[in-house]
XYZ file of C-alpha atoms in Angstrom:
431
model
C -1.533 9.445 -8.754
C -2.466 12.600 -10.653
C -3.990 15.578 -8.918
C -6.800 17.341 -10.677
C -6.214 21.005 -11.133
C -9.151 22.712 -9.503
C -9.538 25.547 -7.033
C -9.888 23.342 -3.989
C -6.791 21.363 -4.905
C -4.780 24.510 -5.590
C -5.836 26.010 -2.245
C -4.929 22.806 -0.476
C -1.499 22.783 -2.125
C -0.841 26.394 -1.130
C -1.916 25.701 2.437
C 0.279 22.613 2.586
C 3.370 24.451 1.422
C 2.629 27.454 3.628
C 2.515 25.179 6.658
C 5.726 23.510 5.536
C 7.371 26.917 5.245
C 6.267 27.911 8.723
C 8.012 24.842 10.058
C 11.111 25.388 7.910
C 11.493 29.067 8.789
C 10.877 28.345 12.464
C 13.843 25.990 12.461
C 16.181 28.189 10.435
C 15.033 31.506 11.878
C 14.975 30.680 15.575
C 17.974 28.383 15.573
C 19.995 30.825 13.434
C 22.059 30.135 10.383
C 25.748 29.616 11.048
C 26.611 30.893 7.607
C 24.819 34.192 8.169
C 22.379 33.531 5.337
C 18.634 33.590 5.822
C 15.527 32.414 4.023
C 14.295 33.932 0.787
C 11.284 36.247 0.780
C 9.344 34.177 -1.769
C 9.287 30.451 -2.421
C 8.475 28.623 -5.709
C 6.865 25.221 -5.657
C 7.177 23.144 -8.808
C 5.098 20.021 -9.106
C 5.116 18.438 -12.557
C 1.863 16.656 -11.695
C 0.018 19.971 -11.705
C -1.113 21.694 -14.851
C -0.498 25.231 -13.570
C 2.771 27.109 -13.628
C 4.846 27.358 -10.426
C 2.830 28.184 -7.345
C 4.553 31.127 -5.617
C 4.064 31.709 -1.910
C 5.255 35.168 -0.866
C 6.003 36.336 2.641
C 2.667 38.163 2.617
C 0.879 34.787 2.411
C 2.641 33.546 5.539
C 1.059 33.852 8.992
C 2.667 35.704 11.890
C 5.506 35.313 12.797
C 6.685 33.304 9.765
C 6.276 36.393 7.570
C 8.629 38.386 9.812
C 11.163 35.571 9.829
C 11.093 35.445 6.047
C 11.610 39.205 5.791
C 14.634 39.195 8.094
C 15.953 36.098 6.380
C 15.943 37.883 3.037
C 17.793 40.842 4.576
C 20.523 38.460 5.706
C 21.229 37.683 2.038
C 22.943 41.073 1.747
C 26.496 41.043 0.383
C 27.699 42.974 3.464
C 27.733 39.685 5.374
C 30.482 38.315 3.166
C 32.889 40.488 5.192
C 30.986 41.214 8.394
C 28.757 39.474 10.890
C 25.583 40.246 12.766
C 23.850 38.951 15.858
C 20.066 39.270 16.101
C 17.430 38.280 18.587
C 13.765 39.262 18.387
C 11.437 38.330 21.229
C 7.644 38.546 21.236
C 6.875 39.856 24.723
C 3.132 39.455 24.240
C 3.406 35.801 23.237
C 6.437 35.202 25.487
C 8.477 33.514 22.779
C 11.545 34.124 20.622
C 10.582 34.650 16.991
C 14.001 35.160 15.412
C 17.552 34.305 16.474
C 20.740 34.567 14.461
C 24.137 34.388 16.197
C 22.170 35.418 19.282
C 24.633 33.899 21.746
C 27.798 35.141 20.060
C 29.907 37.499 22.168
C 29.965 40.936 20.596
C 30.930 44.474 21.499
C 27.717 46.349 22.341
C 29.070 49.898 21.910
C 26.575 52.364 23.423
C 23.715 49.868 23.455
C 25.386 48.870 26.744
C 23.845 52.059 28.163
C 20.464 50.318 27.933
C 21.714 47.568 30.239
C 23.155 50.120 32.673
C 19.846 52.021 32.630
C 17.868 48.857 33.410
C 20.177 48.035 36.317
C 20.013 51.611 37.664
C 16.220 51.852 37.450
C 15.975 48.467 39.135
C 18.454 49.089 41.942
C 18.388 52.865 42.483
C 15.023 53.965 41.110
C 14.066 56.877 38.875
C 13.914 59.342 41.782
C 17.378 58.582 43.177
C 19.266 61.841 43.921
C 22.786 63.036 43.240
C 23.998 65.306 46.066
C 26.926 67.701 45.653
C 27.545 69.455 48.974
C 29.317 72.491 50.430
C 30.232 72.341 54.124
C 32.513 74.136 56.554
C 34.404 73.494 59.771
C 35.406 76.013 62.443
C 33.528 79.138 63.481
C 32.160 82.289 61.889
C 33.155 85.497 63.676
C 32.640 89.044 62.357
C 32.232 87.917 58.716
C 35.336 85.697 58.946
C 35.141 81.932 58.673
C 37.975 80.608 60.819
C 38.086 77.145 59.344
C 37.955 75.265 56.051
C 35.247 74.778 53.431
C 34.620 71.399 51.787
C 33.261 70.718 48.299
C 32.158 67.092 48.181
C 31.562 65.739 44.693
C 28.938 63.153 43.797
C 29.869 62.731 40.131
C 26.989 64.900 38.946
C 27.676 65.294 35.198
C 25.078 68.054 34.882
C 26.602 70.326 37.551
C 27.039 73.775 35.973
C 28.353 77.251 36.791
C 24.822 78.144 37.854
C 25.001 75.472 40.552
C 28.393 76.808 41.561
C 26.796 80.230 41.985
C 24.452 78.653 44.533
C 27.500 77.593 46.555
C 28.864 81.140 46.506
C 25.483 82.655 47.391
C 25.128 80.303 50.363
C 28.416 81.612 51.796
C 27.360 85.205 51.234
C 24.037 84.525 52.982
C 26.034 83.676 56.119
C 27.717 87.078 55.923
C 31.131 85.591 55.159
C 33.597 87.842 53.341
C 36.817 86.109 54.412
C 37.756 82.433 54.656
C 40.698 82.070 57.022
C 41.299 78.505 55.913
C 41.530 76.214 52.912
C 39.248 75.147 50.087
C 39.096 71.361 50.313
C 38.044 69.239 47.354
C 36.486 65.932 48.404
C 36.885 63.361 45.600
C 36.143 60.374 47.848
C 32.950 59.326 46.033
C 35.007 57.330 43.508
C 38.513 56.101 42.850
C 41.308 58.070 41.175
C 40.786 56.550 37.709
C 39.993 59.351 35.298
C 39.645 57.090 32.238
C 37.866 53.768 31.756
C 39.429 50.352 31.243
C 40.053 49.611 27.578
C 39.410 53.143 26.320
C 41.323 54.271 23.241
C 43.856 56.973 23.967
C 42.906 58.948 20.849
C 39.153 59.045 21.542
C 37.343 62.116 22.856
C 36.979 60.539 26.287
C 35.138 62.124 29.224
C 37.018 62.806 32.470
C 35.744 60.567 35.258
C 35.976 63.028 38.145
C 33.341 63.311 40.885
C 33.845 67.099 40.958
C 33.055 68.578 37.549
C 31.601 71.879 36.474
C 30.072 72.164 33.001
C 31.716 68.795 32.165
C 35.207 70.136 32.897
C 37.668 69.060 35.560
C 38.003 72.644 36.762
C 35.683 72.690 39.762
C 37.964 74.152 42.439
C 39.583 76.710 40.123
C 36.166 77.918 38.942
C 34.876 78.050 42.507
C 37.791 80.156 43.709
C 37.378 82.596 40.821
C 33.698 83.032 41.643
C 34.546 83.645 45.298
C 37.007 86.363 44.243
C 34.397 88.017 42.024
C 31.910 87.924 44.892
C 34.397 89.710 47.149
C 35.093 86.694 49.361
C 38.794 86.457 50.209
C 40.407 83.052 50.713
C 43.526 83.211 52.892
C 44.363 79.525 52.629
C 45.218 77.154 49.805
C 43.445 74.486 47.758
C 43.871 70.849 48.777
C 42.190 67.443 48.516
C 40.722 65.800 51.600
C 37.641 64.061 52.940
C 34.832 66.039 54.494
C 34.955 65.470 58.273
C 31.885 64.041 59.921
C 31.372 67.128 62.101
C 31.418 69.599 59.195
C 28.336 71.829 58.923
C 26.502 71.647 55.622
C 25.800 74.987 53.956
C 24.387 74.013 50.553
C 23.371 70.889 48.677
C 22.738 70.734 44.940
C 20.466 67.768 44.202
C 19.658 66.194 40.871
C 17.403 63.215 40.133
C 19.087 60.375 38.318
C 16.137 60.351 35.928
C 17.188 63.803 34.695
C 20.718 62.520 34.120
C 19.462 59.474 32.257
C 17.534 61.549 29.713
C 20.754 62.819 28.146
C 22.497 59.503 28.779
C 19.943 57.665 26.656
C 18.594 60.227 24.175
C 21.998 61.716 23.293
C 24.121 58.682 24.210
C 26.269 60.851 26.478
C 29.227 58.816 27.729
C 29.987 60.983 30.774
C 26.386 60.808 31.979
C 26.293 57.037 31.582
C 29.585 56.588 33.440
C 28.223 58.658 36.325
C 25.179 56.360 36.556
C 27.487 53.328 36.420
C 29.569 54.656 39.331
C 26.455 55.330 41.375
C 25.536 51.703 40.800
C 29.019 50.856 42.058
C 28.538 53.046 45.129
C 25.302 51.198 45.899
C 27.232 47.972 46.437
C 27.527 48.802 50.133
C 31.282 49.300 50.298
C 32.562 52.305 52.253
C 35.550 52.556 49.949
C 35.447 54.841 46.884
C 33.306 53.463 44.050
C 35.177 51.577 41.338
C 34.381 50.186 37.916
C 34.949 46.718 39.375
C 32.140 47.311 41.881
C 29.907 48.544 39.066
C 30.663 45.382 37.124
C 29.808 43.278 40.182
C 26.411 44.968 40.479
C 25.742 44.305 36.785
C 26.908 40.709 37.172
C 24.452 40.103 39.997
C 21.597 41.104 37.713
C 23.024 38.978 34.896
C 23.063 36.012 37.261
C 19.546 36.800 38.462
C 18.402 36.580 34.826
C 19.784 33.046 34.571
C 23.083 33.722 32.807
C 26.685 33.079 33.849
C 28.453 36.413 34.411
C 31.826 34.788 33.676
C 30.783 34.385 30.029
C 30.508 38.153 29.554
C 32.552 41.214 30.452
C 31.380 44.701 31.329
C 34.373 47.005 31.581
C 32.640 50.375 31.813
C 29.259 52.066 31.884
C 29.258 53.746 28.488
C 30.275 51.098 25.949
C 33.492 52.927 24.990
C 35.741 50.107 26.160
C 37.220 47.651 23.687
C 36.882 45.008 26.407
C 33.081 44.977 26.675
C 31.515 41.731 25.486
C 27.850 40.784 25.704
C 25.446 38.984 23.354
C 22.157 39.877 21.664
C 20.530 37.232 23.844
C 21.788 38.951 27.011
C 20.600 42.372 25.858
C 17.167 40.919 25.118
C 17.133 39.356 28.594
C 17.589 42.840 30.090
C 14.790 44.209 27.904
C 12.510 41.328 28.909
C 13.272 41.896 32.589
C 12.477 45.591 32.254
C 9.174 44.830 30.499
C 8.062 42.660 33.406
C 8.625 45.487 35.900
C 6.540 48.614 35.426
C 8.905 50.806 37.478
C 11.657 49.993 34.976
C 9.822 49.631 31.668
C 7.783 52.825 31.691
C 10.692 55.245 32.283
C 13.083 53.164 30.157
C 10.830 53.275 27.113
C 10.392 57.035 27.487
C 14.140 57.553 27.897
C 15.009 55.694 24.696
C 15.410 57.541 21.388
C 12.311 57.306 19.175
C 12.727 56.439 15.491
C 12.409 59.489 13.258
C 11.498 61.696 16.231
C 14.297 62.434 18.708
C 17.672 61.568 20.169
C 20.164 59.527 18.190
C 17.288 58.124 16.093
C 15.893 61.477 14.989
C 17.338 61.137 11.482
C 16.646 57.415 11.073
C 13.478 55.572 10.000
C 11.817 58.898 9.182
C 9.220 57.195 7.012
C 7.402 53.902 7.195
C 5.873 51.844 9.982
C 8.945 52.050 12.241
C 8.716 55.835 12.598
C 7.457 56.796 16.057
C 7.137 53.106 16.858
C 10.689 51.946 17.556
C 12.102 53.012 20.933
C 15.698 51.846 21.024
C 19.240 52.581 22.204
C 21.819 53.020 19.491
C 25.488 52.081 19.668
C 28.450 53.002 17.490
C 32.203 52.500 17.824
C 34.713 51.758 15.099
C 33.678 48.529 13.378
C 30.501 48.119 15.446
C 26.919 49.343 15.120
C 24.134 48.227 17.446
C 20.472 48.825 18.190
C 18.432 47.406 21.081
C 14.927 48.259 22.206
C 11.191 47.867 21.706
C 8.573 48.152 18.988
C 4.968 47.121 18.397
C 4.117 44.773 15.531
C 1.128 45.280 13.226
C -0.810 42.627 15.156
C -0.396 44.586 18.394
C 2.288 42.359 19.885
C 5.044 44.154 21.799
C 8.494 43.048 20.663
C 11.990 43.591 22.011
C 15.118 43.105 19.964
C 18.877 43.385 19.849
C 20.891 43.788 16.637
C 24.688 44.013 16.760
C 26.673 44.439 13.539
C 30.402 43.734 13.825
C 33.263 44.009 11.381
C 31.656 46.759 9.354
C 33.889 49.312 7.669
C 31.178 51.963 7.591
C 28.705 52.283 10.456
C 26.073 53.581 8.024
C 25.759 50.114 6.487
C 24.956 48.645 9.892
C 22.415 51.364 10.592
C 20.672 50.797 7.266
C 20.432 47.073 7.960
C 19.013 47.689 11.462
C 16.459 50.155 10.098
C 15.277 47.585 7.557
C 14.937 44.928 10.236
C 12.860 47.340 12.331
C 10.613 48.102 9.373
C 10.214 44.355 8.793
C 9.101 43.971 12.418
C 6.630 46.845 12.343
C 4.905 46.637 8.970
C 1.820 44.463 8.310
């Protein structure tokens, strides 16, 4: 049967093929292509029964979210995927549905995008106002400007503790009229275990020192403290040693810091030390009286993973920063954390503000500086050798709030992964 070539027929044909494409892209986009190839951005329909030339349906003719699926599908045609792989999941939080999945359940190294998961767990379990407390205490008695006893510096793994805070310790001793300490300076490291490096960290990386007593990021707390005491004219007759603060010690000074202040640098600047400190405070919240360990931190994370409906045994979280070669999660799991945060105002609102903003600040200040993604994408970056990742939120042109995870693996140059992620973000944000 021949079809007459008129406007109504042509419109009907275009509508028919558009609907077919929605169905086709839904299957290939959401299910994911095992080969790593996606759908083309434009589709030609050739029907010899029609008099017109090929009818071309571009991605712009497709309804939401088929147009987005087509855009990402075309990006997956890049030659970079001949030698590398990528996992992607995009979830429409407004519609409560996945709109694109590709290798979404594959285990991949998250790099620093793991910090997003740690932040979600910390905001959920500890809260934005949770306080770090580094304390100075003493035992014994004070007699005629002489402290006949010991002083105790108890660390709480505050990564932002500086020489200015150390000055507060010295000033608190001076305010008591003390000019001589007839005892020892005791460093209390009991907040965490003795591990100073994380599991699976590379020996030749610029790794942070995981000590609960740091000053200006350096493992020189006691030495710096003693020097400041000398300069202040306070004589120490005893020695320096490590011990726990006794329960009957009198507190002289406490330096407090909100975890929210720590998380700003952790997320915006992707600071590994800051993120590890948050991870160990999660570990300390497990209820054990023993020093906090990475294993306890992993157990806290695993409980949330299980709460979200996943099997913790399928994944591995070795540290709190993403430096470890042993970390393995999936784009689907990262999206689950983002979805969970979105459902809880106390998590989502601070988390979104803590994340780098495309083209504006943090580790995204020099990315997506033009286009619809600028100022729209709030996401945590991640980079280690061979891996580049991005996970966060954006708002589509139709007003829908989206969350996404993109993990590129096997890339020789991280810049290629970043360019791909930026293009995906633009595809999500533009009309």
